[in-house]
CSV table of C-alpha atoms in Angstrom, one decimal:
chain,number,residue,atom,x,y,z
A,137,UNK,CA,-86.0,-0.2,-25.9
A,138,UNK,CA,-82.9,-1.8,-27.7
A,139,UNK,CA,-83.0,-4.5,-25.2
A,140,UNK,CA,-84.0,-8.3,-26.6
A,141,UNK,CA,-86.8,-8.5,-23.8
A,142,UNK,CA,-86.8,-12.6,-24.5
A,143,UNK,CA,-83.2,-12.3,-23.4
A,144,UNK,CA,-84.0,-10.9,-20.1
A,145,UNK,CA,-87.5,-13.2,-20.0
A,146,UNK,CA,-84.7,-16.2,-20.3
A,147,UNK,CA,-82.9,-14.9,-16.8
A,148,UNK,CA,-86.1,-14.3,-14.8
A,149,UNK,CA,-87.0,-17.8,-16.0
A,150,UNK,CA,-84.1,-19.5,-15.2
A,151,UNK,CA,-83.8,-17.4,-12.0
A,152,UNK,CA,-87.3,-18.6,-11.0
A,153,UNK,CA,-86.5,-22.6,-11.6
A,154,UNK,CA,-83.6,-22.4,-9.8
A,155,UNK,CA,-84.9,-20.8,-6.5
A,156,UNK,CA,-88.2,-23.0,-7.2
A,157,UNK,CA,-86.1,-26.1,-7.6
A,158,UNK,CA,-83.9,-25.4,-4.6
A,159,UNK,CA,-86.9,-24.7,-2.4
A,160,UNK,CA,-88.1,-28.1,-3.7
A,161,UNK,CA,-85.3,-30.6,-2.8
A,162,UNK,CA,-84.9,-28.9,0.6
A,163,UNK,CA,-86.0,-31.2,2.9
A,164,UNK,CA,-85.5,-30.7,6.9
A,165,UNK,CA,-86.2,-33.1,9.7
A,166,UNK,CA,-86.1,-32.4,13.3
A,167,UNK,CA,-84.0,-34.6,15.4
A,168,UNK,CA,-85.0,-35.5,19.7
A,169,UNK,CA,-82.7,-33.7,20.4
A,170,UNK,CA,-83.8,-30.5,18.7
A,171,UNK,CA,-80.6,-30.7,15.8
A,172,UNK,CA,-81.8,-30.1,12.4
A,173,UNK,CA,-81.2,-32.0,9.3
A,174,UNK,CA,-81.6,-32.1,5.8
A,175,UNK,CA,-81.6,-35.2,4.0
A,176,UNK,CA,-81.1,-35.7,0.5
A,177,UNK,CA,-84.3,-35.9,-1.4
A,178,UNK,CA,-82.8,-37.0,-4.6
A,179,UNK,CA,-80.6,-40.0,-3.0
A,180,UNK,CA,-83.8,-40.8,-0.6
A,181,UNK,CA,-86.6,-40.7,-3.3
A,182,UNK,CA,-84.9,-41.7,-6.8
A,183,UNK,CA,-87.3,-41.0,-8.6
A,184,UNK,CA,-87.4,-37.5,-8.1
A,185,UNK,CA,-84.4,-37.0,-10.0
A,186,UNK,CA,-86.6,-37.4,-13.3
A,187,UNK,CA,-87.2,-33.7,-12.2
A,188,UNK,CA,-83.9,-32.0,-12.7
A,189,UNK,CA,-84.9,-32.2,-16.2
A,190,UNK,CA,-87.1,-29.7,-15.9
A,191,UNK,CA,-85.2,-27.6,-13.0
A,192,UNK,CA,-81.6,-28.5,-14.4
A,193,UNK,CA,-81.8,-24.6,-16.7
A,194,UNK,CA,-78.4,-23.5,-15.9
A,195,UNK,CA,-77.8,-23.7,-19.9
A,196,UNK,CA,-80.3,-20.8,-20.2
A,197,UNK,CA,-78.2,-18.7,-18.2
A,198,UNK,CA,-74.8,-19.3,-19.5
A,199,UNK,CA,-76.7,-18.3,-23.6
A,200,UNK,CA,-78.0,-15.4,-22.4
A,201,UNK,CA,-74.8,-14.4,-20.7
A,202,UNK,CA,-73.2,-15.3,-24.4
A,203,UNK,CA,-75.5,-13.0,-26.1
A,204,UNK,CA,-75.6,-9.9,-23.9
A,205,UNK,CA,-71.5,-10.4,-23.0
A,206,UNK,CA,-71.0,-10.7,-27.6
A,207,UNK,CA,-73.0,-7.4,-27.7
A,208,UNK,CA,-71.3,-5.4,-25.0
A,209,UNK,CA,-67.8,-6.4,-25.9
A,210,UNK,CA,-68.3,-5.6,-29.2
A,211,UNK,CA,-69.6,-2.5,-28.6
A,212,UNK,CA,-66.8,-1.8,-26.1
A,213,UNK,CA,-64.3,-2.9,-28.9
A,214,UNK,CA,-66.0,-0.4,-31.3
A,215,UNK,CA,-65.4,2.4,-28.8
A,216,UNK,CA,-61.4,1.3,-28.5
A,217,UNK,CA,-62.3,-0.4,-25.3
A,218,UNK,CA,-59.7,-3.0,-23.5
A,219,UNK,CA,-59.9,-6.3,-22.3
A,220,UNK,CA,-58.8,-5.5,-18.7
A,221,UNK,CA,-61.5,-2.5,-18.1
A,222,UNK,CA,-64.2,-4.6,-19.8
A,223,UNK,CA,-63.6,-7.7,-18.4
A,224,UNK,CA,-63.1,-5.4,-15.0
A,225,UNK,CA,-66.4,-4.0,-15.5
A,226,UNK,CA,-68.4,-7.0,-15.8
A,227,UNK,CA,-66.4,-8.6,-13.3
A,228,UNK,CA,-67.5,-6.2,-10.6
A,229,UNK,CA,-71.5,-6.4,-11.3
A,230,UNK,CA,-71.2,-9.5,-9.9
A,231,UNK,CA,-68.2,-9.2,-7.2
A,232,UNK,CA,-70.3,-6.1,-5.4
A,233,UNK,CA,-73.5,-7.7,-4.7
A,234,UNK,CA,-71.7,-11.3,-4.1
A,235,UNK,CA,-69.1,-9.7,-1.2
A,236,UNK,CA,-71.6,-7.7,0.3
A,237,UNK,CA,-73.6,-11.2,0.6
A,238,UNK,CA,-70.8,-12.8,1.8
A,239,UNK,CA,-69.3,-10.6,4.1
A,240,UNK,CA,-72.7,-10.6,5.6
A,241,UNK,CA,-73.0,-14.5,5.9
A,242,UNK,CA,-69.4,-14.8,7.3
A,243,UNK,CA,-69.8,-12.2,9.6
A,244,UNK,CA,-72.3,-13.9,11.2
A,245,UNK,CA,-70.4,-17.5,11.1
A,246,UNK,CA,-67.9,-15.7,12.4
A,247,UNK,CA,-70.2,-14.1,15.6
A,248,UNK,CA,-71.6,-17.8,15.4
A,249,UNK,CA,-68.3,-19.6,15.9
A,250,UNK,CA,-67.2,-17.0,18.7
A,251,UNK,CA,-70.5,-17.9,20.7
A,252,UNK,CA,-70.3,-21.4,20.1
A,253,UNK,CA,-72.9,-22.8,18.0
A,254,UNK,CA,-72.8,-26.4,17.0
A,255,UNK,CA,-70.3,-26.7,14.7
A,256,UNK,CA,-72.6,-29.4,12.8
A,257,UNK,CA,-75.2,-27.2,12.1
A,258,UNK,CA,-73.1,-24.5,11.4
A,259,UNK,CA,-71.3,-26.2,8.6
A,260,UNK,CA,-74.9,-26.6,7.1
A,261,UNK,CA,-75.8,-23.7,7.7
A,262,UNK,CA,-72.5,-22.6,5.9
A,263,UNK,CA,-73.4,-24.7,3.3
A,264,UNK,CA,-76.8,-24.0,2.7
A,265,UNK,CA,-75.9,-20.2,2.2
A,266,UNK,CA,-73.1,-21.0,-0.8
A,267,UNK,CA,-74.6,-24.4,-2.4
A,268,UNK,CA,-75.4,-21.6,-5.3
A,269,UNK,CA,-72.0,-20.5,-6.0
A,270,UNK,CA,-70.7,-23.0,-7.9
A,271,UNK,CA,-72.1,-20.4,-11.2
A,272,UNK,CA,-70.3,-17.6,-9.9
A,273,UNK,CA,-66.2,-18.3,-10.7
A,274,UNK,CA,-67.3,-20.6,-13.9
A,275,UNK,CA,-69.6,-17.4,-15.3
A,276,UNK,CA,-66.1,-15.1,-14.3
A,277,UNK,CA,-64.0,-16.9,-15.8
A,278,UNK,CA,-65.9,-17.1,-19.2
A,279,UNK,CA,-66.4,-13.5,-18.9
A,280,UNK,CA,-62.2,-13.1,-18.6
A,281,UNK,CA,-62.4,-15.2,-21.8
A,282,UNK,CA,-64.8,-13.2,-23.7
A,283,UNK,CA,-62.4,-11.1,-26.1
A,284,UNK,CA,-60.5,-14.0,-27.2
A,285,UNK,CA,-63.9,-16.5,-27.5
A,286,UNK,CA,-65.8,-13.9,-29.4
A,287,UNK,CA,-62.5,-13.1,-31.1
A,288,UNK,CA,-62.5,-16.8,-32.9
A,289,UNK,CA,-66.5,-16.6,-32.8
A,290,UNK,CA,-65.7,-13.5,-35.5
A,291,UNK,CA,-63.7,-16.0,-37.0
A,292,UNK,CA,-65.2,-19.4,-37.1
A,293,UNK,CA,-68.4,-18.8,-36.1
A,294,UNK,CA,-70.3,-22.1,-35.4
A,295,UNK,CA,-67.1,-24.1,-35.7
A,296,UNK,CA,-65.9,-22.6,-32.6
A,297,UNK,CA,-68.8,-24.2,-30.2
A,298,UNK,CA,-68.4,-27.8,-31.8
A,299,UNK,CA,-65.0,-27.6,-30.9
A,300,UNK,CA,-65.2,-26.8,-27.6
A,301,UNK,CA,-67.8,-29.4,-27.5
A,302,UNK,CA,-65.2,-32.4,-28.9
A,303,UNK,CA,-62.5,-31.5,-26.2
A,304,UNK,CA,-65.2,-31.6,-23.9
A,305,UNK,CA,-66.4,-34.8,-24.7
A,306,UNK,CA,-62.3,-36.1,-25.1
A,307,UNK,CA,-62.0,-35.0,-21.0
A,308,UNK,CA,-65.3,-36.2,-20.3
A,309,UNK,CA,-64.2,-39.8,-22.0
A,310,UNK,CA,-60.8,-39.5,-19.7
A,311,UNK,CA,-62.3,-38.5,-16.8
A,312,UNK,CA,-64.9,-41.8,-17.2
A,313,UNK,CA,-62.7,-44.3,-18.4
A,314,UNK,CA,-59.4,-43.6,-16.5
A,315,UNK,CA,-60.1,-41.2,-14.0
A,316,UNK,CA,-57.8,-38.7,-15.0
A,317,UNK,CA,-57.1,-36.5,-12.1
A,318,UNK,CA,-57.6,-32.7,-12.8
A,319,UNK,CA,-59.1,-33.1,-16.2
A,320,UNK,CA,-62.6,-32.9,-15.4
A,321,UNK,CA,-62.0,-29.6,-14.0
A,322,UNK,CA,-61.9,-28.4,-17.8
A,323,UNK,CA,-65.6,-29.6,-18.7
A,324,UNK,CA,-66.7,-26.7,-16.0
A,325,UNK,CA,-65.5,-24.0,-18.5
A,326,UNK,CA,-65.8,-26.2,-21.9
A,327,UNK,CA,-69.3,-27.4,-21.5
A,328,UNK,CA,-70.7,-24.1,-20.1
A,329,UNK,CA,-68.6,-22.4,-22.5
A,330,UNK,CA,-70.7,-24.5,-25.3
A,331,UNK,CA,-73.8,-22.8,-23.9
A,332,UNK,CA,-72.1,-19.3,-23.5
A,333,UNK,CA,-70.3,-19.3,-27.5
A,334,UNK,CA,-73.6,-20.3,-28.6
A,335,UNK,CA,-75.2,-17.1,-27.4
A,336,UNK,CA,-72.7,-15.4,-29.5
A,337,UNK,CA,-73.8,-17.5,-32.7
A,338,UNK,CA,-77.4,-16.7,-31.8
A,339,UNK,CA,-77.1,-13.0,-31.8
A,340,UNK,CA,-75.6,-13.0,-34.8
A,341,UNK,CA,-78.0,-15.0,-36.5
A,342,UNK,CA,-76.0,-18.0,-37.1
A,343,UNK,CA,-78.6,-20.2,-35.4
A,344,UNK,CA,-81.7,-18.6,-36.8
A,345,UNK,CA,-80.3,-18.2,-40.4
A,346,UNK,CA,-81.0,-22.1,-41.5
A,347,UNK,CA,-84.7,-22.6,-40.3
A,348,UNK,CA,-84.0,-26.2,-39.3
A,349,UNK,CA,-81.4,-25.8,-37.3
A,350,UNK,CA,-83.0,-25.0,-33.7
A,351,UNK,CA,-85.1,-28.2,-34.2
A,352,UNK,CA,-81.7,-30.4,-35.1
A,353,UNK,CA,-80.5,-29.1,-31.9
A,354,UNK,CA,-83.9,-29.7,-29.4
A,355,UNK,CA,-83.6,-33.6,-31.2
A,356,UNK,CA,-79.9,-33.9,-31.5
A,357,UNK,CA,-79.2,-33.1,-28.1
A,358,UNK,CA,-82.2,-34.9,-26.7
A,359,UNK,CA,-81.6,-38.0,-28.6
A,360,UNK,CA,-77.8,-37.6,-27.4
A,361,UNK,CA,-78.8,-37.4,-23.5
A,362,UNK,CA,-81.4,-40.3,-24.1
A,363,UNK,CA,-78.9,-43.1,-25.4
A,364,UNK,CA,-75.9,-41.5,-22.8
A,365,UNK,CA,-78.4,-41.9,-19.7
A,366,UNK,CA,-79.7,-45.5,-21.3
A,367,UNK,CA,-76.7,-47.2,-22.9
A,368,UNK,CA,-73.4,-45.1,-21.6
A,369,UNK,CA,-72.8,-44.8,-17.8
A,370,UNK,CA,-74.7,-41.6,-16.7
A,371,UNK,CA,-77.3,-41.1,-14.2
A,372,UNK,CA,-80.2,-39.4,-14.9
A,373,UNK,CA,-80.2,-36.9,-12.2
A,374,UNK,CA,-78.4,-33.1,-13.4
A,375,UNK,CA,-78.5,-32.3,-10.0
A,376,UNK,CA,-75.9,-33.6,-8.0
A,377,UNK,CA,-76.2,-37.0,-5.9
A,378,UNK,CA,-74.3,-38.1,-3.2
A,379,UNK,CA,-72.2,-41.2,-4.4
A,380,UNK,CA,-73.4,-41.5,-7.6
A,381,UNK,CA,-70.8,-41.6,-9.9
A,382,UNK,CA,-70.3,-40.6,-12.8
A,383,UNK,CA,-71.9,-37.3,-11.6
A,384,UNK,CA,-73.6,-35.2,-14.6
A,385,UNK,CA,-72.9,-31.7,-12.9
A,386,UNK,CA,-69.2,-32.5,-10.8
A,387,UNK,CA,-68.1,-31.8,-13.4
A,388,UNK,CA,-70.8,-31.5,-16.2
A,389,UNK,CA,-70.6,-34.9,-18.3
A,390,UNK,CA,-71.3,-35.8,-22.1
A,391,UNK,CA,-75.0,-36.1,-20.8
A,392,UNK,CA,-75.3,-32.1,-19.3
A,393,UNK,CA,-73.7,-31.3,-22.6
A,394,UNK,CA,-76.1,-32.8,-24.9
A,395,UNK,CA,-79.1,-31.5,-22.3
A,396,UNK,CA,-77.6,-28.0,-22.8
A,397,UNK,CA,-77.6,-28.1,-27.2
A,398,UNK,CA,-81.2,-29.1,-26.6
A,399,UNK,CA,-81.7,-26.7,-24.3
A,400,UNK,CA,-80.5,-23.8,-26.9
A,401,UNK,CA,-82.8,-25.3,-29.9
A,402,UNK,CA,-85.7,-25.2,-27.7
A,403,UNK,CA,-85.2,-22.4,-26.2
A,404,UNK,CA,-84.7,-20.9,-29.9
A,405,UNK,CA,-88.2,-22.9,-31.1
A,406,UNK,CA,-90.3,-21.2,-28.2
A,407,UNK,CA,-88.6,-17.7,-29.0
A,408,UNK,CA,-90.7,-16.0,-31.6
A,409,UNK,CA,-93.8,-16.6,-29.4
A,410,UNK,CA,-92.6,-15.8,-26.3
A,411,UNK,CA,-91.3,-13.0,-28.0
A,412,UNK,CA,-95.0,-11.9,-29.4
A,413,UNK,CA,-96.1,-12.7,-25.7
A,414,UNK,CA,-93.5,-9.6,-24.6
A,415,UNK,CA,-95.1,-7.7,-27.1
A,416,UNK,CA,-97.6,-7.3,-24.5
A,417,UNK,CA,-97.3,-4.9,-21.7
A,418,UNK,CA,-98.9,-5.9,-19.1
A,419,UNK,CA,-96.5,-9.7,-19.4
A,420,UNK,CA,-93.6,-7.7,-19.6
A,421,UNK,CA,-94.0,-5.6,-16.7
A,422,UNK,CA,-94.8,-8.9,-14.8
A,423,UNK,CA,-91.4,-10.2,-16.5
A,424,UNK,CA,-89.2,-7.0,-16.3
A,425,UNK,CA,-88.7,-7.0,-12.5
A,426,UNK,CA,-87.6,-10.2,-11.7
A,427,UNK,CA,-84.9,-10.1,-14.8
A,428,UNK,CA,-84.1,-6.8,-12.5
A,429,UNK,CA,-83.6,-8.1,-9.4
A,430,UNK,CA,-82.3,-11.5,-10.9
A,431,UNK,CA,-78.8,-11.5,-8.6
A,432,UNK,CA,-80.4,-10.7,-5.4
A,433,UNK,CA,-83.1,-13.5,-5.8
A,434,UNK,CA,-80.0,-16.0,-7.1
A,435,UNK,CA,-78.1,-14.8,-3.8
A,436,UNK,CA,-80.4,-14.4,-1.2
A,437,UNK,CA,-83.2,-17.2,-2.0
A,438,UNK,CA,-81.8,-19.6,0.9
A,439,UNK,CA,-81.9,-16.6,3.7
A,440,UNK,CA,-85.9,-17.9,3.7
A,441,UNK,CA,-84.9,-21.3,4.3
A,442,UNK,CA,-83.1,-20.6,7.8
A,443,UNK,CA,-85.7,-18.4,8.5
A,444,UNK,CA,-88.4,-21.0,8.4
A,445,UNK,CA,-86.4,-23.5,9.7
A,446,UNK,CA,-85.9,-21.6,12.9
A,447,UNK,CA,-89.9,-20.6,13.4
A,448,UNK,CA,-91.2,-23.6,12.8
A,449,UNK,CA,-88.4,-26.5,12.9
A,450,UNK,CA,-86.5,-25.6,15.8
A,451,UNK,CA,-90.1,-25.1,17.8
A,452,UNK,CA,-91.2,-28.4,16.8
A,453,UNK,CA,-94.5,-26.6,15.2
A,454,UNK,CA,-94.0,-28.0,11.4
A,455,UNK,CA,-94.9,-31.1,10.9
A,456,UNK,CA,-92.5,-33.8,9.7
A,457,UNK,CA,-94.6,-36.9,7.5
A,458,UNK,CA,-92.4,-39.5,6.0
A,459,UNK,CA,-89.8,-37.7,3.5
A,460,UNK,CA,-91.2,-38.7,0.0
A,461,UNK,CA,-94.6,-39.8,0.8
A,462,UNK,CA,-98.1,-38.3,-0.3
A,463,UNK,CA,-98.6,-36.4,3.1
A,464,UNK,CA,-94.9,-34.6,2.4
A,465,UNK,CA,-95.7,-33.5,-0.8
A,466,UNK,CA,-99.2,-32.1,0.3
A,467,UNK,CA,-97.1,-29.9,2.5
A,468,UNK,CA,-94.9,-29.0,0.0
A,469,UNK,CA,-97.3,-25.8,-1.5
A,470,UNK,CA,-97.8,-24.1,2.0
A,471,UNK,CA,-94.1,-24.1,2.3
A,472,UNK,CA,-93.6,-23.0,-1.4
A,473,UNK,CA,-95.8,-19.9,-0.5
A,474,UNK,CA,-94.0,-19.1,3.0
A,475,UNK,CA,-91.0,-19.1,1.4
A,476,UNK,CA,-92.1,-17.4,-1.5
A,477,UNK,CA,-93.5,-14.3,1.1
A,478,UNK,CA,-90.1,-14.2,3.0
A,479,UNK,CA,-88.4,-13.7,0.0
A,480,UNK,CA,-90.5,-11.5,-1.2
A,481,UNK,CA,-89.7,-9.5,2.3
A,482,UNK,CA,-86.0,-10.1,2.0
A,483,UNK,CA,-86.1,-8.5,-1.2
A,484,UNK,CA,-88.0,-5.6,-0.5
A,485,UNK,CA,-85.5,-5.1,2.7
A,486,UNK,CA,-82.4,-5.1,0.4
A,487,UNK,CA,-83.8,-2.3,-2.4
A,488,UNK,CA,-81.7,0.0,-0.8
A,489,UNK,CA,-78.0,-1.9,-0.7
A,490,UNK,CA,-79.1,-2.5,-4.2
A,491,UNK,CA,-79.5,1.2,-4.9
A,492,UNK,CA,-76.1,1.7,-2.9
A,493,UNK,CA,-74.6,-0.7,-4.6
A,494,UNK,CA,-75.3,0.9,-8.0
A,495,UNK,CA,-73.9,3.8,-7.3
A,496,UNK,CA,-70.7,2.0,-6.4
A,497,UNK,CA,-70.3,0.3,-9.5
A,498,UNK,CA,-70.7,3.6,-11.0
A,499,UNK,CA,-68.4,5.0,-9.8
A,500,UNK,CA,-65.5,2.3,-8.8
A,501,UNK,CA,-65.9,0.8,-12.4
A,502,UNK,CA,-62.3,0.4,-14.0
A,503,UNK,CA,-62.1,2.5,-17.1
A,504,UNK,CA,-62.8,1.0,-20.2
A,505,UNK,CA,-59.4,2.0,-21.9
A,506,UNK,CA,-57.9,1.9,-18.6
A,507,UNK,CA,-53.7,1.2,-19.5
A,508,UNK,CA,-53.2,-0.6,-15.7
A,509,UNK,CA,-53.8,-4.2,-17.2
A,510,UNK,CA,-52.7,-6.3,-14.1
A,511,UNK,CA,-55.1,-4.5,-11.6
A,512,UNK,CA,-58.5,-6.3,-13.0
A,513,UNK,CA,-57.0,-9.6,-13.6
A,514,UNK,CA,-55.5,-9.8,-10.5
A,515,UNK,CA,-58.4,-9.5,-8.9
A,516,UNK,CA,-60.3,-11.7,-10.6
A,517,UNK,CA,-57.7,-14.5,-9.8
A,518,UNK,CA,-58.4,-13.7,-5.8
A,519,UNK,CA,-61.7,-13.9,-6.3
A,520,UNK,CA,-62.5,-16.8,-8.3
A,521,UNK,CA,-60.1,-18.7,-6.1
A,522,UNK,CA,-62.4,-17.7,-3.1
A,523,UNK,CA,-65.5,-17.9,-4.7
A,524,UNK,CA,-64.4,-21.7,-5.7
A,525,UNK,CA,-63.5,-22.2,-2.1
A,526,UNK,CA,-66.8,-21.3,-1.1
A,527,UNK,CA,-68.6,-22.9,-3.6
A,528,UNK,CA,-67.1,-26.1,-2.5
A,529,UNK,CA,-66.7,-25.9,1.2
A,530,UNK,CA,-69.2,-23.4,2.1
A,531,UNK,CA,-69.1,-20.6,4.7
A,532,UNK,CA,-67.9,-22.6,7.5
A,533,UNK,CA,-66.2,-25.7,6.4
A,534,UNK,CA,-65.9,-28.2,9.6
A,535,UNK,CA,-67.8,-25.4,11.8
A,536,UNK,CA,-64.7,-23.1,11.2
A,537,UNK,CA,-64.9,-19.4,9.9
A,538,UNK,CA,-62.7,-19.9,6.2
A,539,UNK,CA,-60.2,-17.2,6.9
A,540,UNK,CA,-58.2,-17.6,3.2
A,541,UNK,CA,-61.3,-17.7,1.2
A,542,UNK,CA,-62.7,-14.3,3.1
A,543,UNK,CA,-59.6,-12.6,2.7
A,544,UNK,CA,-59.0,-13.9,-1.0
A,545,UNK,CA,-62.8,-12.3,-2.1
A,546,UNK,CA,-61.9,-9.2,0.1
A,547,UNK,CA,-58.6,-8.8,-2.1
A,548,UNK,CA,-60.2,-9.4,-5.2
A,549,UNK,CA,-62.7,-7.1,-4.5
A,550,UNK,CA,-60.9,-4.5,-3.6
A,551,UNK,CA,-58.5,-4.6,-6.7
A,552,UNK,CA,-61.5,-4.2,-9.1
A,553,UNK,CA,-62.5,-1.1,-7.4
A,554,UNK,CA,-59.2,0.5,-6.9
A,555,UNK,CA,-58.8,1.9,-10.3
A,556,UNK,CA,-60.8,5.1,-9.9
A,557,UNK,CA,-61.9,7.3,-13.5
A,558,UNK,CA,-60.6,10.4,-13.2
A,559,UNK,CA,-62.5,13.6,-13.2
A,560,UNK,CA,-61.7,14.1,-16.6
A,561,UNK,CA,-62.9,10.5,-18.0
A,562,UNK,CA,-66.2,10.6,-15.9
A,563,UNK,CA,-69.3,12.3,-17.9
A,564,UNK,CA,-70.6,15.0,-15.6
A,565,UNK,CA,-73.9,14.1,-16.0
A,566,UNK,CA,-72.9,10.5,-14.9
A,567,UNK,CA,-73.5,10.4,-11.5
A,568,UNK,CA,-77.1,12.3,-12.0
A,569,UNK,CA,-77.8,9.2,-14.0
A,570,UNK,CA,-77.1,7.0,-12.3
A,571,UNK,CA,-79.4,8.1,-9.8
A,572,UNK,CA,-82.0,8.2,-11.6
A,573,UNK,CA,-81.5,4.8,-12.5
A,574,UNK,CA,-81.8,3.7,-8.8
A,575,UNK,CA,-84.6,5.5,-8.2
């Protein structure tokens, strides 16, 4: 009952664009000689990338993250909590469910490679299976950051985001102007890190305190992105496009910025009757599972894709209209709702890992107060270096199976889960909890 319901309504929303949007874009086309493709719909049909507005709600993620990661370290801190066991902790909610997914995937690259599938449509394949990583070692790494951000959020409060938000624009300004190598790479953490430190100010009232200022924020920001996309240099599209350059998302430019801020004031407009809406039982049961089951949706929602592909591409029974034209989008609902019933399969298949992988956390979570500090960090440096690799490369970059990247996430993983509790930290009744939980 202490949970901020519009909090989790904010995930299952996000999480449902982004599989929705995804589903989408994904275009496949059979070739004669029975190799499947999948052209780019946003480079092929332009004006679909007028749609990434509304799919583009990565933003959304990274403020709730802010708000629920501000309470929880705070909380943590008020119980004489560490950085290292905290930042473990959170660390490994995501790691389990991610390495089991990718140990799964690379196994079967690897029995792939071994049996020699084309190495052509394996890299797809690879790639299809990780194009949704990108989140993962950005969101870790803001999480590492937490005690110091919220630290200077205690402080500064809303000063803290603005800045973050000038050096962003001072890199993004490099980046466009001179190319400076390497200094892009610090927009991924200071533009989602905008979105993140803003989820901070907004559970501790700092955005809702001056009534105007969720509205200065929808029309700032949109204003902003309007004159960047029409007088600067940036494309419309938040989605990446294959040679378009500037990108707004590799990495995220002045434009995805000034999208996010408006992101935050609507989202902050919309909340007290959303919030009134999750007042309402019956909306909130309907809500309350998806939030649930939010990582295994954000993980597995490509698994569907193959599948179809394989009934009905590979056996030449879909049919293939122009990519773009009226008869392609008419088809576009039936293969919504197929997808949208394998998934639904899929995740009914994996309610027991999720169970088992519960009651690993539980009990391979490093201790809050735990006094070995290089254990957790260490392994988050394995495995956002893999996680990058993937999120990059994909499972099978040039065909291959990525043997650095699997054993980096393998190390990583294992480090968070190496520092037992001992008998004498764990509650006895923990474990009975737990259980119940999962059931």
């Amino acid at each position: 009952m202490s949970r901020d319901r519009y909090v989790d309504f904010l995930r299952a929303w996000a999480i449902g664009l982004v599989v929705l949007g995804h589903w989408l874009i994904t275009a496949l086309v059979r070739e004669p000689d029975g190799e499947i493709r999948a052209p780019e719909l946003l480079a092929t049909v332009p004006w679909t990338q007028w749609l990434t507005l509304g799919f583009q709600i990565m933003p959304l993620f990274f403020l709730a993250g802010g708000h629920a990661a501000g309470g929880s370290w705070a909380r943590a801190r008020a119980a004489g909590g560490r950085a290292a066991g905290w930042v473990g902790g959170r660390a490994l909610r995501l790691l389990l469910p991610t390495a089991v997914y990718s140990g799964l995937v690379l196994s079967a690259v690897g029995i792939c490679s071994a049996v020699g599938v084309d190495p052509n449509t394996l890299e797809l394949v690879g790639w299809a299976m990780a194009m949704q990583f990108w989140f993962l070692p950005v969101y870790l790494l803001l999480s590492a950051l937490t005690p110091p951000l919220h630290a200077a959020h205690r402080r500064w409060g809303l000063l803290v985001p603005v800045a973050l938000g000038t050096v962003a624009l001072v890199a993004d300004t490099l980046v466009v102007t001179v190319h400076t190598p390497y200094v892009g790479l610090l927009d991924y953490v200071l533009v989602w890190g905008v979105a993140y430190q803003l989820g901070f100010c907004w559970r501790d009232g700092l955005l809702t305190e001056r009534r105007p200022l969720p509205a200065a924020l929808a029309a700032g920001g949109a204003l902003a992105f309007a004159a960047l996309i029409t007088l600067g240099p940036f494309p419309v599209s938040l989605i990446l496009v294959t040679g378009q350059t500037p990108s707004n998302t590799d990495p995220p430019s002045a434009a995805m910025l000034a999208w996010a801020v408006a992101q935050v004031g609507l989202c902050l407009l919309f909340a007290p009757t959303v919030r009134r809406l999750l007042d309402r039982e019956r909306v909130w049961r309907a809500v309350r599972p998806v939030g649930g089951a939010s990582m295994t949706l954000y993980l597995w929602h490509m698994l569907p894709v193959l599948i179809v592909a394989a009934a009905f591409y590979l056996t030449g029974l879909a049919p293939e209209p122009t990519l773009g034209s009226a008869a392609w989008w008419g088809l576009r609902l039936p293969w919504l709702l197929v997808l949208g019933v394998v998934l639904a399969g899929v995740v009914r298949a994996l309610r027991p890992l999720e169970r088992g992988l519960s009651l690993l956390y539980e009990r391979t979570r490093p201790d809050p107060d735990s006094s070995r500090y290089w254990l957790p960090w260490l392994g988050l440096a394995a495995s956002v270096s893999a996680l990058t690799r993937f999120a990059t490369r994909g499972f099978a970059p040039d065909g291959r199976f990525p043997v650095l990247p699997a054993l980096g996430l393998l190390l990583g993983t294992t480090l968070l889960t190496a520092r037992r509790r001992t008998t004498a930290d764990r509650d006895p009744e923990e474990p009975k909890e737990a259980l119940r939980e999962a059931a």
